[in-house]
PDB file of N, CA and C in Angstrom:
ATOM      1  N   MET A1411       0.822  -1.180   0.000  1.00 86.00           N
ATOM      2  CA  MET A1411       0.000   0.000   0.000  1.00 86.00           C
ATOM      3  C   MET A1411       0.878   1.261   0.000  1.00 86.00           C
ATOM      4  N   LEU A1412       1.941   1.239   0.826  1.00 81.00           N
ATOM      5  CA  LEU A1412       2.823   2.409   0.875  1.00 81.00           C
ATOM      6  C   LEU A1412       3.479   2.677  -0.475  1.00 81.00           C
ATOM      7  N   TRP A1413       3.882   1.600  -1.149  1.00 85.00           N
ATOM      8  CA  TRP A1413       4.546   1.746  -2.449  1.00 85.00           C
ATOM      9  C   TRP A1413       3.664   2.530  -3.420  1.00 85.00           C
ATOM     10  N   MET A1414       2.378   2.363  -3.319  1.00 87.00           N
ATOM     11  CA  MET A1414       1.463   3.001  -4.265  1.00 87.00           C
ATOM     12  C   MET A1414       1.021   4.389  -3.803  1.00 87.00           C
ATOM     13  N   THR A1415       1.132   4.689  -2.512  1.00 86.00           N
ATOM     14  CA  THR A1415       0.586   5.952  -2.021  1.00 86.00           C
ATOM     15  C   THR A1415       1.627   7.006  -1.677  1.00 86.00           C
ATOM     16  N   VAL A1416       2.849   6.598  -1.366  1.00 84.00           N
ATOM     17  CA  VAL A1416       3.887   7.568  -1.000  1.00 84.00           C
ATOM     18  C   VAL A1416       4.429   8.223  -2.277  1.00 84.00           C
ATOM     19  N   PRO A1417       4.536   9.553  -2.287  1.00 85.00           N
ATOM     20  CA  PRO A1417       5.048  10.219  -3.493  1.00 85.00           C
ATOM     21  C   PRO A1417       6.529   9.911  -3.724  1.00 85.00           C
ATOM     22  N   ASP A1418       6.964   9.970  -4.990  1.00 83.00           N
ATOM     23  CA  ASP A1418       8.366   9.718  -5.329  1.00 83.00           C
ATOM     24  C   ASP A1418       9.290  10.776  -4.732  1.00 83.00           C
ATOM     25  N   SER A1419       8.832  11.983  -4.666  1.00 83.00           N
ATOM     26  CA  SER A1419       9.631  13.047  -4.045  1.00 83.00           C
ATOM     27  C   SER A1419       8.696  13.938  -3.243  1.00 83.00           C
ATOM     28  N   TYR A1420       9.298  14.579  -2.261  1.00 82.00           N
ATOM     29  CA  TYR A1420       8.507  15.428  -1.377  1.00 82.00           C
ATOM     30  C   TYR A1420       9.418  16.512  -0.837  1.00 82.00           C
ATOM     31  N   PRO A1421       9.058  17.779  -1.008  1.00 87.00           N
ATOM     32  CA  PRO A1421       9.912  18.846  -0.459  1.00 87.00           C
ATOM     33  C   PRO A1421       9.824  18.838   1.071  1.00 87.00           C
ATOM     34  N   ALA A1422      10.966  18.749   1.701  1.00 85.00           N
ATOM     35  CA  ALA A1422      10.991  18.649   3.168  1.00 85.00           C
ATOM     36  C   ALA A1422      11.502  19.943   3.780  1.00 85.00           C
ATOM     37  N   GLN A1423      10.884  20.346   4.849  1.00 91.00           N
ATOM     38  CA  GLN A1423      11.362  21.497   5.606  1.00 91.00           C
ATOM     39  C   GLN A1423      12.368  21.019   6.634  1.00 91.00           C
ATOM     40  N   HIS A1424      13.310  21.858   6.957  1.00 92.00           N
ATOM     41  CA  HIS A1424      14.313  21.571   7.980  1.00 92.00           C
ATOM     42  C   HIS A1424      15.152  20.336   7.627  1.00 92.00           C
ATOM     43  N   TRP A1425      15.380  20.103   6.351  1.00 88.00           N
ATOM     44  CA  TRP A1425      16.130  18.953   5.872  1.00 88.00           C
ATOM     45  C   TRP A1425      17.522  18.909   6.489  1.00 88.00           C
ATOM     46  N   ARG A1426      18.229  20.030   6.438  1.00 91.00           N
ATOM     47  CA  ARG A1426      19.597  20.094   6.965  1.00 91.00           C
ATOM     48  C   ARG A1426      19.608  19.840   8.474  1.00 91.00           C
ATOM     49  N   VAL A1427      18.670  20.431   9.184  1.00 94.00           N
ATOM     50  CA  VAL A1427      18.599  20.240  10.638  1.00 94.00           C
ATOM     51  C   VAL A1427      18.329  18.774  10.974  1.00 94.00           C
ATOM     52  N   ALA A1428      17.459  18.145  10.199  1.00 92.00           N
ATOM     53  CA  ALA A1428      17.141  16.726  10.445  1.00 92.00           C
ATOM     54  C   ALA A1428      18.373  15.849  10.265  1.00 92.00           C
ATOM     55  N   TRP A1429      19.122  16.054   9.173  1.00 91.00           N
ATOM     56  CA  TRP A1429      20.283  15.205   8.909  1.00 91.00           C
ATOM     57  C   TRP A1429      21.425  15.499   9.866  1.00 91.00           C
ATOM     58  N   VAL A1430      21.666  16.758  10.167  1.00 95.00           N
ATOM     59  CA  VAL A1430      22.737  17.079  11.117  1.00 95.00           C
ATOM     60  C   VAL A1430      22.373  16.544  12.502  1.00 95.00           C
ATOM     61  N   GLY A1431      21.107  16.670  12.882  1.00 96.00           N
ATOM     62  CA  GLY A1431      20.662  16.113  14.159  1.00 96.00           C
ATOM     63  C   GLY A1431      20.820  14.612  14.221  1.00 96.00           C
ATOM     64  N   PHE A1432      20.525  13.951  13.120  1.00 95.00           N
ATOM     65  CA  PHE A1432      20.677  12.492  13.069  1.00 95.00           C
ATOM     66  C   PHE A1432      22.155  12.102  13.186  1.00 95.00           C
ATOM     67  N   ASP A1433      23.022  12.834  12.488  1.00 95.00           N
ATOM     68  CA  ASP A1433      24.465  12.565  12.594  1.00 95.00           C
ATOM     69  C   ASP A1433      24.980  12.832  14.008  1.00 95.00           C
ATOM     70  N   MET A1434      24.454  13.853  14.663  1.00 97.00           N
ATOM     71  CA  MET A1434      24.838  14.124  16.055  1.00 97.00           C
ATOM     72  C   MET A1434      24.386  12.983  16.972  1.00 97.00           C
ATOM     73  N   LEU A1435      23.222  12.433  16.696  1.00 97.00           N
ATOM     74  CA  LEU A1435      22.730  11.289  17.471  1.00 97.00           C
ATOM     75  C   LEU A1435      23.644  10.080  17.283  1.00 97.00           C
ATOM     76  N   GLU A1436      24.111   9.867  16.053  1.00 97.00           N
ATOM     77  CA  GLU A1436      25.062   8.783  15.805  1.00 97.00           C
ATOM     78  C   GLU A1436      26.366   9.013  16.562  1.00 97.00           C
ATOM     79  N   PHE A1437      26.851  10.245  16.521  1.00 97.00           N
ATOM     80  CA  PHE A1437      28.084  10.575  17.250  1.00 97.00           C
ATOM     81  C   PHE A1437      27.903  10.325  18.747  1.00 97.00           C
ATOM     82  N   ALA A1438      26.764  10.741  19.280  1.00 98.00           N
ATOM     83  CA  ALA A1438      26.485  10.509  20.702  1.00 98.00           C
ATOM     84  C   ALA A1438      26.433   9.009  21.003  1.00 98.00           C
ATOM     85  N   GLY A1439      25.867   8.235  20.099  1.00 98.00           N
ATOM     86  CA  GLY A1439      25.818   6.784  20.279  1.00 98.00           C
ATOM     87  C   GLY A1439      27.201   6.161  20.250  1.00 98.00           C
ATOM     88  N   LEU A1440      28.036   6.609  19.313  1.00 97.00           N
ATOM     89  CA  LEU A1440      29.410   6.091  19.251  1.00 97.00           C
ATOM     90  C   LEU A1440      30.192   6.456  20.510  1.00 97.00           C
ATOM     91  N   LEU A1441      30.047   7.686  20.957  1.00 98.00           N
ATOM     92  CA  LEU A1441      30.745   8.138  22.168  1.00 98.00           C
ATOM     93  C   LEU A1441      30.247   7.380  23.394  1.00 98.00           C
ATOM     94  N   THR A1442      28.945   7.242  23.512  1.00 97.00           N
ATOM     95  CA  THR A1442      28.368   6.509  24.647  1.00 97.00           C
ATOM     96  C   THR A1442      28.827   5.057  24.639  1.00 97.00           C
ATOM     97  N   SER A1443      28.798   4.432  23.468  1.00 96.00           N
ATOM     98  CA  SER A1443      29.250   3.036  23.364  1.00 96.00           C
ATOM     99  C   SER A1443      30.706   2.903  23.783  1.00 96.00           C
ATOM    100  N   ALA A1444      31.548   3.813  23.298  1.00 95.00           N
ATOM    101  CA  ALA A1444      32.976   3.749  23.628  1.00 95.00           C
ATOM    102  C   ALA A1444      33.200   3.906  25.126  1.00 95.00           C
ATOM    103  N   VAL A1445      32.507   4.855  25.737  1.00 96.00           N
ATOM    104  CA  VAL A1445      32.667   5.083  27.183  1.00 96.00           C
ATOM    105  C   VAL A1445      32.195   3.865  27.966  1.00 96.00           C
ATOM    106  N   LEU A1446      31.054   3.313  27.583  1.00 94.00           N
ATOM    107  CA  LEU A1446      30.522   2.157  28.314  1.00 94.00           C
ATOM    108  C   LEU A1446      31.397   0.915  28.129  1.00 94.00           C
ATOM    109  N   VAL A1447      31.927   0.725  26.927  1.00 92.00           N
ATOM    110  CA  VAL A1447      32.838  -0.405  26.706  1.00 92.00           C
ATOM    111  C   VAL A1447      34.094  -0.219  27.534  1.00 92.00           C
ATOM    112  N   ARG A1448      34.618   0.996  27.534  1.00 92.00           N
ATOM    113  CA  ARG A1448      35.840   1.288  28.306  1.00 92.00           C
ATOM    114  C   ARG A1448      35.636   1.012  29.794  1.00 92.00           C
ATOM    115  N   ARG A1449      34.455   1.344  30.285  1.00 92.00           N
ATOM    116  CA  ARG A1449      34.142   1.117  31.709  1.00 92.00           C
ATOM    117  C   ARG A1449      33.673  -0.305  31.987  1.00 92.00           C
ATOM    118  N   ARG A1450      33.563  -1.109  30.943  1.00 88.00           N
ATOM    119  CA  ARG A1450      33.042  -2.481  31.050  1.00 88.00           C
ATOM    120  C   ARG A1450      31.656  -2.502  31.664  1.00 88.00           C
ATOM    121  N   ASP A1451      30.864  -1.544  31.262  1.00 90.00           N
ATOM    122  CA  ASP A1451      29.495  -1.403  31.752  1.00 90.00           C
ATOM    123  C   ASP A1451      28.598  -2.422  31.041  1.00 90.00           C
ATOM    124  N   PRO A1452      27.710  -3.087  31.765  1.00 89.00           N
ATOM    125  CA  PRO A1452      26.845  -4.084  31.134  1.00 89.00           C
ATOM    126  C   PRO A1452      25.854  -3.486  30.134  1.00 89.00           C
ATOM    127  N   ARG A1453      25.703  -2.167  30.123  1.00 92.00           N
ATOM    128  CA  ARG A1453      24.806  -1.521  29.157  1.00 92.00           C
ATOM    129  C   ARG A1453      25.486  -1.249  27.821  1.00 92.00           C
ATOM    130  N   ALA A1454      26.770  -1.544  27.710  1.00 93.00           N
ATOM    131  CA  ALA A1454      27.512  -1.282  26.473  1.00 93.00           C
ATOM    132  C   ALA A1454      26.885  -1.977  25.258  1.00 93.00           C
ATOM    133  N   PRO A1455      26.469  -3.236  25.353  1.00 93.00           N
ATOM    134  CA  PRO A1455      25.841  -3.857  24.175  1.00 93.00           C
ATOM    135  C   PRO A1455      24.571  -3.145  23.707  1.00 93.00           C
ATOM    136  N   LEU A1456      23.797  -2.620  24.640  1.00 95.00           N
ATOM    137  CA  LEU A1456      22.574  -1.906  24.267  1.00 95.00           C
ATOM    138  C   LEU A1456      22.902  -0.642  23.474  1.00 95.00           C
ATOM    139  N   ALA A1457      23.854   0.125  23.971  1.00 96.00           N
ATOM    140  CA  ALA A1457      24.254   1.338  23.266  1.00 96.00           C
ATOM    141  C   ALA A1457      24.881   1.005  21.923  1.00 96.00           C
ATOM    142  N   SER A1458      25.654  -0.052  21.876  1.00 96.00           N
ATOM    143  CA  SER A1458      26.336  -0.429  20.641  1.00 96.00           C
ATOM    144  C   SER A1458      25.362  -0.900  19.570  1.00 96.00           C
ATOM    145  N   ILE A1459      24.390  -1.708  19.941  1.00 96.00           N
ATOM    146  CA  ILE A1459      23.449  -2.202  18.935  1.00 96.00           C
ATOM    147  C   ILE A1459      22.530  -1.079  18.468  1.00 96.00           C
ATOM    148  N   ALA A1460      22.146  -0.182  19.369  1.00 97.00           N
ATOM    149  CA  ALA A1460      21.331   0.974  18.964  1.00 97.00           C
ATOM    150  C   ALA A1460      22.112   1.851  17.987  1.00 97.00           C
ATOM    151  N   THR A1461      23.382   2.044  18.255  1.00 98.00           N
ATOM    152  CA  THR A1461      24.226   2.844  17.364  1.00 98.00           C
ATOM    153  C   THR A1461      24.405   2.157  16.020  1.00 98.00           C
ATOM    154  N   ALA A1462      24.555   0.845  16.021  1.00 97.00           N
ATOM    155  CA  ALA A1462      24.669   0.098  14.762  1.00 97.00           C
ATOM    156  C   ALA A1462      23.422   0.287  13.909  1.00 97.00           C
ATOM    157  N   VAL A1463      22.269   0.236  14.536  1.00 98.00           N
ATOM    158  CA  VAL A1463      21.016   0.427  13.802  1.00 98.00           C
ATOM    159  C   VAL A1463      20.949   1.846  13.227  1.00 98.00           C
ATOM    160  N   LEU A1464      21.327   2.842  14.025  1.00 98.00           N
ATOM    161  CA  LEU A1464      21.339   4.221  13.519  1.00 98.00           C
ATOM    162  C   LEU A1464      22.259   4.358  12.309  1.00 98.00           C
ATOM    163  N   LEU A1465      23.429   3.749  12.365  1.00 98.00           N
ATOM    164  CA  LEU A1465      24.378   3.829  11.259  1.00 98.00           C
ATOM    165  C   LEU A1465      23.837   3.136  10.005  1.00 98.00           C
ATOM    166  N   LEU A1466      23.187   2.001  10.164  1.00 98.00           N
ATOM    167  CA  LEU A1466      22.584   1.307   9.027  1.00 98.00           C
ATOM    168  C   LEU A1466      21.463   2.134   8.398  1.00 98.00           C
ATOM    169  N   VAL A1467      20.630   2.710   9.232  1.00 97.00           N
ATOM    170  CA  VAL A1467      19.538   3.559   8.732  1.00 97.00           C
ATOM    171  C   VAL A1467      20.111   4.776   8.003  1.00 97.00           C
ATOM    172  N   ASP A1468      21.148   5.372   8.555  1.00 96.00           N
ATOM    173  CA  ASP A1468      21.766   6.531   7.926  1.00 96.00           C
ATOM    174  C   ASP A1468      22.340   6.158   6.559  1.00 96.00           C
ATOM    175  N   ALA A1469      23.038   5.050   6.478  1.00 97.00           N
ATOM    176  CA  ALA A1469      23.605   4.614   5.196  1.00 97.00           C
ATOM    177  C   ALA A1469      22.486   4.389   4.172  1.00 97.00           C
ATOM    178  N   TRP A1470      21.439   3.716   4.580  1.00 96.00           N
ATOM    179  CA  TRP A1470      20.319   3.444   3.683  1.00 96.00           C
ATOM    180  C   TRP A1470      19.715   4.741   3.147  1.00 96.00           C
ATOM    181  N   PHE A1471      19.360   5.652   4.027  1.00 93.00           N
ATOM    182  CA  PHE A1471      18.706   6.881   3.589  1.00 93.00           C
ATOM    183  C   PHE A1471      19.653   7.809   2.839  1.00 93.00           C
ATOM    184  N   ASP A1472      20.930   7.813   3.209  1.00 92.00           N
ATOM    185  CA  ASP A1472      21.899   8.607   2.444  1.00 92.00           C
ATOM    186  C   ASP A1472      21.947   8.143   0.997  1.00 92.00           C
ATOM    187  N   VAL A1473      22.027   6.844   0.789  1.00 95.00           N
ATOM    188  CA  VAL A1473      22.123   6.306  -0.571  1.00 95.00           C
ATOM    189  C   VAL A1473      20.800   6.476  -1.317  1.00 95.00           C
ATOM    190  N   MET A1474      19.699   6.207  -0.652  1.00 93.00           N
ATOM    191  CA  MET A1474      18.399   6.274  -1.320  1.00 93.00           C
ATOM    192  C   MET A1474      17.970   7.696  -1.672  1.00 93.00           C
ATOM    193  N   THR A1475      18.444   8.685  -0.937  1.00 90.00           N
ATOM    194  CA  THR A1475      18.043  10.071  -1.196  1.00 90.00           C
ATOM    195  C   THR A1475      19.153  10.877  -1.862  1.00 90.00           C
ATOM    196  N   ALA A1476      20.204  10.229  -2.326  1.00 90.00           N
ATOM    197  CA  ALA A1476      21.382  10.938  -2.828  1.00 90.00           C
ATOM    198  C   ALA A1476      21.161  11.636  -4.163  1.00 90.00           C
ATOM    199  N   GLY A1477      20.335  11.103  -4.999  1.00 88.00           N
ATOM    200  CA  GLY A1477      20.168  11.701  -6.321  1.00 88.00           C
ATOM    201  C   GLY A1477      21.447  11.575  -7.130  1.00 88.00           C
ATOM    202  N   ARG A1478      21.956  12.707  -7.625  1.00 91.00           N
ATOM    203  CA  ARG A1478      23.164  12.692  -8.455  1.00 91.00           C
ATOM    204  C   ARG A1478      24.431  12.397  -7.655  1.00 91.00           C
ATOM    205  N   ASP A1479      24.377  12.531  -6.346  1.00 90.00           N
ATOM    206  CA  ASP A1479      25.543  12.277  -5.489  1.00 90.00           C
ATOM    207  C   ASP A1479      25.599  10.845  -4.984  1.00 90.00           C
ATOM    208  N   VAL A1480      24.968   9.920  -5.694  1.00 94.00           N
ATOM    209  CA  VAL A1480      24.864   8.548  -5.206  1.00 94.00           C
ATOM    210  C   VAL A1480      26.236   7.881  -5.066  1.00 94.00           C
ATOM    211  N   VAL A1481      27.184   8.207  -5.938  1.00 96.00           N
ATOM    212  CA  VAL A1481      28.517   7.593  -5.838  1.00 96.00           C
ATOM    213  C   VAL A1481      29.190   8.024  -4.536  1.00 96.00           C
ATOM    214  N   PHE A1482      29.126   9.309  -4.224  1.00 95.00           N
ATOM    215  CA  PHE A1482      29.701   9.809  -2.972  1.00 95.00           C
ATOM    216  C   PHE A1482      29.018   9.152  -1.778  1.00 95.00           C
ATOM    217  N   SER A1483      27.705   9.026  -1.829  1.00 94.00           N
ATOM    218  CA  SER A1483      26.966   8.403  -0.728  1.00 94.00           C
ATOM    219  C   SER A1483      27.342   6.935  -0.562  1.00 94.00           C
ATOM    220  N   LEU A1484      27.524   6.233  -1.677  1.00 96.00           N
ATOM    221  CA  LEU A1484      27.938   4.830  -1.599  1.00 96.00           C
ATOM    222  C   LEU A1484      29.339   4.692  -1.016  1.00 96.00           C
ATOM    223  N   VAL A1485      30.240   5.577  -1.431  1.00 96.00           N
ATOM    224  CA  VAL A1485      31.609   5.545  -0.899  1.00 96.00           C
ATOM    225  C   VAL A1485      31.583   5.816   0.601  1.00 96.00           C
ATOM    226  N   LEU A1486      30.824   6.816   1.020  1.00 94.00           N
ATOM    227  CA  LEU A1486      30.729   7.145   2.444  1.00 94.00           C
ATOM    228  C   LEU A1486      30.109   5.984   3.227  1.00 94.00           C
ATOM    229  N   ALA A1487      29.061   5.397   2.675  1.00 96.00           N
ATOM    230  CA  ALA A1487      28.404   4.283   3.360  1.00 96.00           C
ATOM    231  C   ALA A1487      29.341   3.085   3.494  1.00 96.00           C
ATOM    232  N   CYS A1488      30.034   2.759   2.422  1.00 97.00           N
ATOM    233  CA  CYS A1488      30.896   1.568   2.418  1.00 97.00           C
ATOM    234  C   CYS A1488      32.211   1.761   3.171  1.00 97.00           C
ATOM    235  N   SER A1489      32.665   2.998   3.283  1.00 97.00           N
ATOM    236  CA  SER A1489      33.950   3.226   3.939  1.00 97.00           C
ATOM    237  C   SER A1489      33.819   3.691   5.389  1.00 97.00           C
ATOM    238  N   LEU A1490      32.648   4.182   5.782  1.00 96.00           N
ATOM    239  CA  LEU A1490      32.521   4.711   7.137  1.00 96.00           C
ATOM    240  C   LEU A1490      31.321   4.127   7.880  1.00 96.00           C
ATOM    241  N   GLU A1491      30.127   4.354   7.362  1.00 96.00           N
ATOM    242  CA  GLU A1491      28.919   3.992   8.116  1.00 96.00           C
ATOM    243  C   GLU A1491      28.748   2.483   8.291  1.00 96.00           C
ATOM    244  N   LEU A1492      28.906   1.729   7.225  1.00 97.00           N
ATOM    245  CA  LEU A1492      28.727   0.271   7.351  1.00 97.00           C
ATOM    246  C   LEU A1492      29.830  -0.394   8.178  1.00 97.00           C
ATOM    247  N   PRO A1493      31.114  -0.034   7.994  1.00 97.00           N
ATOM    248  CA  PRO A1493      32.129  -0.619   8.891  1.00 97.00           C
ATOM    249  C   PRO A1493      31.914  -0.258  10.360  1.00 97.00           C
ATOM    250  N   LEU A1494      31.504   0.974  10.631  1.00 97.00           N
ATOM    251  CA  LEU A1494      31.221   1.339  12.025  1.00 97.00           C
ATOM    252  C   LEU A1494      30.027   0.561  12.566  1.00 97.00           C
ATOM    253  N   ALA A1495      29.027   0.334  11.722  1.00 97.00           N
ATOM    254  CA  ALA A1495      27.866  -0.456  12.153  1.00 97.00           C
ATOM    255  C   ALA A1495      28.277  -1.888  12.477  1.00 97.00           C
ATOM    256  N   VAL A1496      29.142  -2.462  11.654  1.00 97.00           N
ATOM    257  CA  VAL A1496      29.633  -3.824  11.913  1.00 97.00           C
ATOM    258  C   VAL A1496      30.428  -3.855  13.215  1.00 97.00           C
ATOM    259  N   LEU A1497      31.291  -2.871  13.411  1.00 95.00           N
ATOM    260  CA  LEU A1497      32.068  -2.797  14.652  1.00 95.00           C
ATOM    261  C   LEU A1497      31.150  -2.699  15.864  1.00 95.00           C
ATOM    262  N   CYS A1498      30.140  -1.862  15.785  1.00 95.00           N
ATOM    263  CA  CYS A1498      29.193  -1.739  16.897  1.00 95.00           C
ATOM    264  C   CYS A1498      28.447  -3.050  17.144  1.00 95.00           C
ATOM    265  N   ALA A1499      28.069  -3.741  16.067  1.00 95.00           N
ATOM    266  CA  ALA A1499      27.377  -5.022  16.221  1.00 95.00           C
ATOM    267  C   ALA A1499      28.293  -6.065  16.856  1.00 95.00           C
ATOM    268  N   VAL A1500      29.558  -6.079  16.463  1.00 94.00           N
ATOM    269  CA  VAL A1500      30.519  -7.017  17.058  1.00 94.00           C
ATOM    270  C   VAL A1500      30.672  -6.722  18.545  1.00 94.00           C
ATOM    271  N   VAL A1501      30.788  -5.451  18.884  1.00 90.00           N
ATOM    272  CA  VAL A1501      30.898  -5.067  20.303  1.00 90.00           C
ATOM    273  C   VAL A1501      29.646  -5.484  21.057  1.00 90.00           C
ATOM    274  N   ALA A1502      28.486  -5.309  20.447  1.00 91.00           N
ATOM    275  CA  ALA A1502      27.227  -5.656  21.117  1.00 91.00           C
ATOM    276  C   ALA A1502      27.099  -7.160  21.336  1.00 91.00           C
ATOM    277  N   LEU A1503      27.662  -7.952  20.430  1.00 89.00           N
ATOM    278  CA  LEU A1503      27.543  -9.407  20.541  1.00 89.00           C
ATOM    279  C   LEU A1503      28.709 -10.058  21.269  1.00 89.00           C
ATOM    280  N   TRP A1504      29.718  -9.270  21.586  1.00 82.00           N
ATOM    281  CA  TRP A1504      30.890  -9.785  22.298  1.00 82.00           C
ATOM    282  C   TRP A1504      30.471 -10.305  23.664  1.00 82.00           C
ATOM    283  N   PRO A1505      31.036 -11.418  24.104  1.00 69.00           N
ATOM    284  CA  PRO A1505      30.672 -11.916  25.444  1.00 69.00           C
ATOM    285  C   PRO A1505      30.991 -10.875  26.511  1.00 69.00           C
ATOM    286  N   PRO A1506      30.086 -10.679  27.428  1.00 61.00           N
ATOM    287  CA  PRO A1506      30.332  -9.667  28.457  1.00 61.00           C
ATOM    288  C   PRO A1506      31.531 -10.030  29.323  1.00 61.00           C
ATOM    289  N   VAL A1507      32.356  -9.037  29.590  1.00 53.00           N
ATOM    290  CA  VAL A1507      33.522  -9.239  30.439  1.00 53.00           C
ATOM    291  C   VAL A1507      33.384  -8.431  31.722  1.00 53.00           C
ATOM    292  N   VAL A1508      32.155  -8.061  32.019  1.00 47.00           N
ATOM    293  CA  VAL A1508      31.911  -7.256  33.198  1.00 47.00           C
ATOM    294  C   VAL A1508      31.888  -8.158  34.421  1.00 47.00           C
ATOM    295  N   VAL A1509      32.690  -7.827  35.386  1.00 46.00           N
ATOM    296  CA  VAL A1509      32.727  -8.575  36.638  1.00 46.00           C
ATOM    297  C   VAL A1509      32.456  -7.585  37.758  1.00 46.00           C
ATOM    298  N   SER A1510      31.439  -7.859  38.524  1.00 51.00           N
ATOM    299  CA  SER A1510      31.127  -6.953  39.622  1.00 51.00           C
ATOM    300  C   SER A1510      32.174  -7.074  40.725  1.00 51.00           C
ATOM    301  N   ALA A1511      32.297  -6.059  41.506  1.00 52.00           N
ATOM    302  CA  ALA A1511      33.265  -6.056  42.606  1.00 52.00           C
ATOM    303  C   ALA A1511      32.941  -7.165  43.597  1.00 52.00           C
ATOM    304  N   ARG A1512      31.665  -7.399  43.823  1.00 55.00           N
ATOM    305  CA  ARG A1512      31.252  -8.440  44.765  1.00 55.00           C
ATOM    306  C   ARG A1512      31.680  -9.820  44.253  1.00 55.00           C
ATOM    307  N   ALA A1513      31.492 -10.091  42.967  1.00 55.00           N
ATOM    308  CA  ALA A1513      31.872 -11.383  42.395  1.00 55.00           C
ATOM    309  C   ALA A1513      33.386 -11.561  42.433  1.00 55.00           C
ATOM    310  N   ALA A1514      34.141 -10.500  42.174  1.00 58.00           N
ATOM    311  CA  ALA A1514      35.601 -10.585  42.215  1.00 58.00           C
ATOM    312  C   ALA A1514      36.077 -10.863  43.633  1.00 58.00           C
ATOM    313  N   THR A1515      35.456 -10.218  44.614  1.00 60.00           N
ATOM    314  CA  THR A1515      35.814 -10.443  46.016  1.00 60.00           C
ATOM    315  C   THR A1515      35.479 -11.872  46.420  1.00 60.00           C
ATOM    316  N   ALA A1516      34.317 -12.353  46.016  1.00 56.00           N
ATOM    317  CA  ALA A1516      33.907 -13.720  46.357  1.00 56.00           C
ATOM    318  C   ALA A1516      34.850 -14.730  45.749  1.00 56.00           C
ATOM    319  N   GLN A1517      35.326 -14.453  44.541  1.00 60.00           N
ATOM    320  CA  GLN A1517      36.253 -15.362  43.881  1.00 60.00           C
ATOM    321  C   GLN A1517      37.586 -15.396  44.631  1.00 60.00           C
ATOM    322  N   ARG A1518      38.082 -14.224  45.059  1.00 62.00           N
ATOM    323  CA  ARG A1518      39.347 -14.178  45.807  1.00 62.00           C
ATOM    324  C   ARG A1518      39.228 -14.907  47.134  1.00 62.00           C
ATOM    325  N   VAL A1519      38.108 -14.748  47.812  1.00 58.00           N
ATOM    326  CA  VAL A1519      37.885 -15.412  49.092  1.00 58.00           C
ATOM    327  C   VAL A1519      37.837 -16.927  48.884  1.00 58.00           C
ATOM    328  N   ALA A1520      37.156 -17.369  47.836  1.00 58.00           N
ATOM    329  CA  ALA A1520      37.029 -18.799  47.574  1.00 58.00           C
ATOM    330  C   ALA A1520      38.381 -19.433  47.260  1.00 58.00           C
ATOM    331  N   VAL A1521      39.267 -18.697  46.623  1.00 60.00           N
ATOM    332  CA  VAL A1521      40.593 -19.228  46.294  1.00 60.00           C
ATOM    333  C   VAL A1521      41.417 -19.422  47.568  1.00 60.00           C
ATOM    334  N   HIS A1522      41.253 -18.533  48.526  1.00 58.00           N
ATOM    335  CA  HIS A1522      42.048 -18.581  49.750  1.00 58.00           C
ATOM    336  C   HIS A1522      41.490 -19.544  50.800  1.00 58.00           C
ATOM    337  N   VAL A1523      40.301 -20.054  50.598  1.00 57.00           N
ATOM    338  CA  VAL A1523      39.683 -20.937  51.596  1.00 57.00           C
ATOM    339  C   VAL A1523      40.133 -22.354  51.431  1.00 57.00           C
TER     340      VAL A1523
END
């Protein structure tokens, strides 16, 4: 139904603000993921997978809305957005290495007993 009812083109207001805002959201996701991974926070996979999805969506819409700049959009997608999305997905699926202080203490006590 959407294929038949959505127009091929549509003039959008605030186009630049929307795309810059979306890129800022991706940057915030990458920064948040990096900080959480560095801290070995158990929420790191959530931030990483959300960021991967944002990067995939950005690559898709960049290429689909590129018009005459499609080659540049494909190069950007293939050299930056898609590799970063894969990296974020790998981080999200990586086995958690988070060890709570309580578990580490219990392990040390058990070794000495």
